[in-house]
């Protein structure tokens, strides 16, 4: 009889040095050039260190990389579908030669590993994108990462690990491959089916994993990714709290939960195969592969980038070689008449009523504070998510006023602030142009670069206020479109609202008012680069609200803003 675990999981790498060797390496590392690992590299390093990426013993060298791109194999023929590479800046790479050692550091400067450089090359990102993702469409998050975030030079070579990246969250749930294998063995779990997820789990997920475990006659490992997932996903803190609730729904001793610090690439079929190999390393014998597994969503042409079953087909094809069996994910739906879930292919929709709530509909209901029925989600999970995504009336929001000097931004911003304070309910912070220039940006002038920096600082502070449920009222000139868009992105990724308000009072009126006498000075050439005179103001393309203060009082303008907040659901007017 084949013994499944181990050696089913295969040989496991452990790249961590023993304590004494690590101490010696730490001292030696003082002399080495150091590279500060990016968020993705930190995840990759951790999986390399603990053997989640076995048989890799470091970041890929050029020959391995080329072969992985061409036919999903390392130089020695081992199946490996995803490049795991160390990208560094041009500047850093200039000082590095083959044979050098590089200290790899975490964001606090702690040396986590030493890289022994064997390779050093400049990859072709378009070619990599096409080979790995089957497309160079930047709508694919993996492609976008390569093109926008990857540094231009790759360093390859084996690593020695001194310390794992520090995690202070959920330490009891972060099991390494060796620890999980040991746990399975101790519990007598000879067959284990792994479930990969990057989303909160609802009843349908629990039902499908039940079914998969039954089908494989196996125990179940819920193995969510908590490294990097698709931009816009629910943060892992909230998700893990949800998984902990969900775990209680399984019969005792049948199911385990462990967190995987993987950085996903959203690479569809290749990624599914990679996930399967990783789960084999973690001691699992079976792996649930979803419809459109690790899918990147739609491309720029509006079509799905991968076919819905491509991932399942690829994993199935290589199942024997990698030593883990694919269990296809079966879509579960709630059947009203039966008051239970069933696989969709076992329901006759002409006789029975299938109930489902799409992801988009679920998010809409959460946003608007609407009911989520019990057949769809566990109340404990829904409550967790409601905390993370409160209805708009409890979310943070940024009001971003932009317009020429003297257009009336500060006056309206002040009036809105006072009105909101009068209503109560949310903390309100005013980031007025002049205030910010005094307290946050006192060393900055009015060059394009300095203005951008000034607005980015405002954006950062506004995003933090918004994230924590407050109202941030910003009132700088913010003359450049690109920078305003950056601020919008920062705020929206902080789970809050963003309303751009163009105070569109015409230049002639601003100049006529000239409260600070600056237009006169600009016209006289005493100040240069003055917005509207000899520096551009790029008019917002699609502001949430436009106000011209030529013929309206501050009260009227503030009222328009409050009505906008109300129509977007951020406040309820009595
Ligand atoms: S920016 O472009 O958004 O960083 O500008 P901001 O921080 O809002 O600062 C604008 C205020 O600084 C005064 N000021 C100038 N404005 C524009 N161009 C030049 N060259 C300039 N020099 C000084 C001006 O009084 C602005 O105040 P407001 O409140 O907008 O009238």
XYZ file of N, CA, C and O in Angstrom, residues 43-122:
320
model
N 6.972 37.655 0.853
C 6.132 36.447 0.807
C 6.908 35.303 0.159
O 6.937 34.181 0.673
N 7.531 35.602 -0.975
C 8.274 34.547 -1.686
C 9.385 33.982 -0.793
O 9.602 32.774 -0.732
N 10.072 34.894 -0.100
C 11.167 34.452 0.768
C 10.654 33.490 1.840
O 11.262 32.468 2.137
N 9.501 33.815 2.403
C 8.978 32.970 3.478
C 8.650 31.568 2.948
O 8.977 30.562 3.574
N 8.013 31.508 1.788
C 7.660 30.180 1.259
C 8.900 29.403 0.825
O 8.952 28.182 0.968
N 9.913 30.117 0.333
C 11.175 29.431 0.015
C 11.774 28.865 1.306
O 12.165 27.705 1.376
N 11.805 29.707 2.346
C 12.469 29.341 3.601
C 11.895 28.071 4.202
O 12.622 27.172 4.616
N 10.581 27.972 4.245
C 9.957 26.854 4.967
C 9.691 25.650 4.060
O 9.181 24.632 4.512
N 10.020 25.776 2.788
C 9.845 24.632 1.892
C 8.507 24.586 1.185
O 8.200 23.608 0.504
N 7.717 25.650 1.321
C 6.455 25.689 0.573
C 6.711 25.671 -0.920
O 5.867 25.230 -1.701
N 7.900 26.177 -1.331
C 8.263 26.184 -2.746
C 9.253 25.055 -3.071
O 9.954 25.137 -4.084
N 9.352 24.014 -2.227
C 10.259 22.905 -2.538
C 9.945 22.422 -3.953
O 8.765 22.344 -4.317
N 10.934 22.097 -4.773
C 12.353 21.949 -4.460
C 13.209 23.198 -4.654
O 14.424 23.084 -4.688
N 12.631 24.393 -4.750
C 13.480 25.569 -4.958
C 14.343 25.815 -3.715
O 13.873 25.670 -2.593
N 15.602 26.229 -3.980
C 16.439 26.565 -2.828
C 16.889 28.025 -2.886
O 17.868 28.417 -2.283
N 16.179 28.812 -3.665
C 16.494 30.231 -3.739
C 15.705 30.860 -4.869
O 14.766 30.254 -5.395
N 16.085 32.100 -5.219
C 15.417 32.775 -6.336
C 15.982 32.217 -7.645
O 17.188 31.935 -7.737
N 15.113 32.052 -8.629
C 15.511 31.377 -9.866
C 16.693 32.064 -10.548
O 16.750 33.285 -10.617
N 17.615 31.215 -11.073
C 18.677 31.704 -11.938
C 18.122 31.802 -13.354
O 16.996 31.369 -13.639
N 18.968 32.320 -14.266
C 18.451 32.625 -15.604
C 18.038 31.377 -16.390
O 17.011 31.382 -17.072
N 18.831 30.303 -16.282
C 18.506 29.105 -17.065
C 17.198 28.495 -16.579
O 16.336 28.119 -17.385
N 17.031 28.407 -15.246
C 15.768 27.889 -14.695
C 14.600 28.782 -15.140
O 13.551 28.306 -15.545
N 14.840 30.081 -15.052
C 13.794 31.051 -15.400
C 13.330 30.858 -16.847
O 12.130 30.775 -17.120
N 14.325 30.739 -17.753
C 13.963 30.597 -19.178
C 13.152 29.337 -19.392
O 12.180 29.317 -20.127
N 13.558 28.251 -18.704
C 12.863 26.987 -18.935
C 11.474 27.015 -18.291
O 10.527 26.465 -18.828
N 11.359 27.695 -17.144
C 10.027 27.825 -16.512
C 9.091 28.574 -17.466
O 7.944 28.180 -17.670
N 9.620 29.638 -18.080
C 8.789 30.393 -19.022
C 8.388 29.519 -20.211
O 7.223 29.472 -20.598
N 9.388 28.802 -20.751
C 9.136 28.070 -21.992
C 8.262 26.850 -21.775
O 7.318 26.615 -22.519
N 8.588 26.021 -20.741
C 7.772 24.806 -20.612
C 7.497 24.374 -19.173
O 7.340 23.186 -18.901
N 7.422 25.335 -18.288
C 6.978 25.100 -16.911
C 7.886 24.117 -16.168
O 7.427 23.410 -15.283
N 9.147 24.065 -16.550
C 10.057 23.159 -15.848
C 11.330 23.875 -15.458
O 11.748 24.829 -16.117
N 11.975 23.356 -14.366
C 13.306 23.838 -14.020
C 14.276 23.170 -14.987
O 13.917 22.228 -15.695
N 15.503 23.658 -14.988
C 16.541 23.095 -15.858
C 16.640 21.582 -15.746
O 16.852 20.883 -16.722
N 16.476 21.052 -14.504
C 16.637 19.607 -14.309
C 15.366 18.842 -14.688
O 15.278 17.643 -14.469
N 14.377 19.512 -15.210
C 13.173 18.826 -15.688
C 12.016 18.814 -14.699
O 10.909 18.433 -15.047
N 12.268 19.251 -13.448
C 11.180 19.259 -12.452
C 10.093 20.246 -12.867
O 10.396 21.383 -13.251
N 8.846 19.804 -12.723
C 7.729 20.678 -13.078
C 7.677 21.868 -12.121
O 7.644 21.686 -10.893
N 7.662 23.076 -12.648
C 7.577 24.299 -11.824
C 7.004 25.420 -12.693
O 7.679 25.952 -13.561
N 5.760 25.791 -12.499
C 5.106 26.670 -13.483
C 5.290 28.172 -13.294
O 4.947 28.942 -14.187
N 5.790 28.610 -12.138
C 5.748 30.065 -11.867
C 7.149 30.601 -11.565
O 7.840 30.073 -10.688
N 7.589 31.648 -12.248
C 8.903 32.203 -11.909
C 8.890 32.826 -10.516
O 7.957 33.567 -10.195
N 9.880 32.471 -9.719
C 10.037 33.090 -8.394
C 11.373 33.811 -8.471
O 12.431 33.180 -8.411
N 11.319 35.125 -8.680
C 12.517 35.870 -9.039
C 12.728 37.033 -8.069
O 11.782 37.493 -7.437
N 13.967 37.489 -8.010
C 14.266 38.638 -7.148
C 14.581 39.831 -8.048
O 15.655 39.892 -8.654
N 13.648 40.761 -8.138
C 13.843 41.940 -8.981
C 14.446 43.065 -8.165
O 13.998 43.348 -7.052
N 15.505 43.682 -8.719
C 16.156 44.796 -8.005
C 16.314 45.977 -8.951
O 16.243 45.832 -10.173
N 16.586 47.135 -8.374
C 16.705 48.342 -9.199
C 18.022 48.306 -9.966
O 18.995 47.651 -9.573
N 18.026 49.072 -11.037
C 19.218 49.221 -11.882
C 20.405 49.661 -11.025
O 21.494 49.108 -11.096
N 20.133 50.665 -10.185
C 21.175 51.281 -9.370
C 21.811 50.237 -8.454
O 23.025 50.149 -8.339
N 20.942 49.423 -7.813
C 21.460 48.419 -6.893
C 22.236 47.360 -7.668
O 23.331 46.956 -7.273
N 21.685 46.954 -8.813
C 22.291 45.866 -9.592
C 23.683 46.250 -10.090
O 24.558 45.388 -10.219
N 23.899 47.558 -10.333
C 25.194 47.995 -10.859
C 26.359 47.567 -9.963
O 27.433 47.250 -10.436
N 26.099 47.551 -8.660
C 27.189 47.223 -7.743
C 27.305 45.731 -7.440
O 28.080 45.339 -6.572
N 26.539 44.889 -8.113
C 26.507 43.463 -7.751
C 27.077 42.606 -8.876
O 26.737 42.801 -10.047
N 27.953 41.669 -8.503
C 28.515 40.750 -9.497
C 28.201 39.322 -9.087
O 27.935 39.054 -7.906
N 28.257 38.416 -10.060
C 28.085 36.997 -9.762
C 29.156 36.599 -8.746
O 30.315 37.013 -8.853
N 28.756 35.835 -7.743
C 29.692 35.434 -6.692
C 29.544 36.287 -5.441
O 29.990 35.908 -4.354
N 28.874 37.443 -5.569
C 28.672 38.307 -4.393
C 27.603 37.729 -3.463
O 26.795 36.900 -3.872
N 27.619 38.237 -2.245
C 26.545 37.934 -1.290
C 25.700 39.187 -1.123
O 26.240 40.287 -1.080
N 24.404 39.001 -1.004
C 23.529 40.146 -0.764
C 22.705 39.866 0.490
O 22.161 38.756 0.647
N 22.646 40.853 1.388
C 21.796 40.701 2.583
C 20.384 41.144 2.211
O 20.189 42.243 1.699
N 19.407 40.276 2.452
C 18.014 40.604 2.134
C 17.325 41.019 3.432
O 17.302 40.254 4.400
N 16.781 42.241 3.434
C 16.256 42.801 4.683
C 14.753 43.010 4.637
O 14.192 43.246 3.573
N 14.147 42.992 5.824
C 12.717 43.300 5.913
C 12.559 44.824 6.026
O 13.564 45.543 6.097
N 11.326 45.340 6.041
C 11.162 46.804 6.020
C 11.781 47.505 7.233
O 12.077 48.692 7.184
N 11.972 46.769 8.332
C 12.594 47.401 9.505
C 14.118 47.340 9.440
O 14.799 47.802 10.343
N 14.647 46.698 8.393
C 16.096 46.621 8.259
C 16.694 45.350 8.829
O 17.918 45.186 8.847
N 15.880 44.428 9.309
C 16.396 43.164 9.852
C 16.831 42.272 8.692
O 16.094 42.106 7.714
N 18.059 41.707 8.806
C 18.536 40.814 7.745
C 17.817 39.483 7.887
O 17.935 38.801 8.907
N 17.053 39.110 6.873
C 16.312 37.844 6.934
C 17.068 36.719 6.240
O 16.941 35.558 6.627
N 17.831 37.069 5.193
C 18.472 36.000 4.426
C 19.688 36.538 3.687
O 19.838 37.749 3.512
N 20.542 35.588 3.293
C 21.697 35.937 2.459
C 21.497 35.268 1.107
O 21.238 34.064 1.041
N 21.627 36.065 0.059
C 21.536 35.526 -1.299
C 22.953 35.347 -1.840
O 23.769 36.273 -1.757
N 23.230 34.160 -2.374
C 24.517 33.903 -3.031
C 24.271 34.098 -4.519
O 23.639 33.248 -5.155
N 24.749 35.193 -5.052
C 24.366 35.562 -6.427
C 25.048 34.665 -7.456
O 26.280 34.625 -7.531
N 24.227 33.954 -8.220
C 24.780 33.129 -9.306
C 24.408 33.696 -10.672
O 25.016 33.351 -11.672
N 23.386 34.533 -10.689
C 22.888 35.054 -11.970
C 22.435 36.491 -11.798
O 22.028 36.900 -10.707
N 22.428 37.190 -12.917
C 22.235 38.629 -12.892
C 21.811 38.970 -14.307
O 22.600 38.824 -15.230
N 20.549 39.293 -14.538
C 20.142 39.578 -15.927
C 18.956 40.522 -15.979
O 18.322 40.799 -14.966
N 18.722 40.998 -17.184
C 17.658 41.970 -17.408
C 16.541 41.250 -18.166
O 16.699 40.912 -19.331
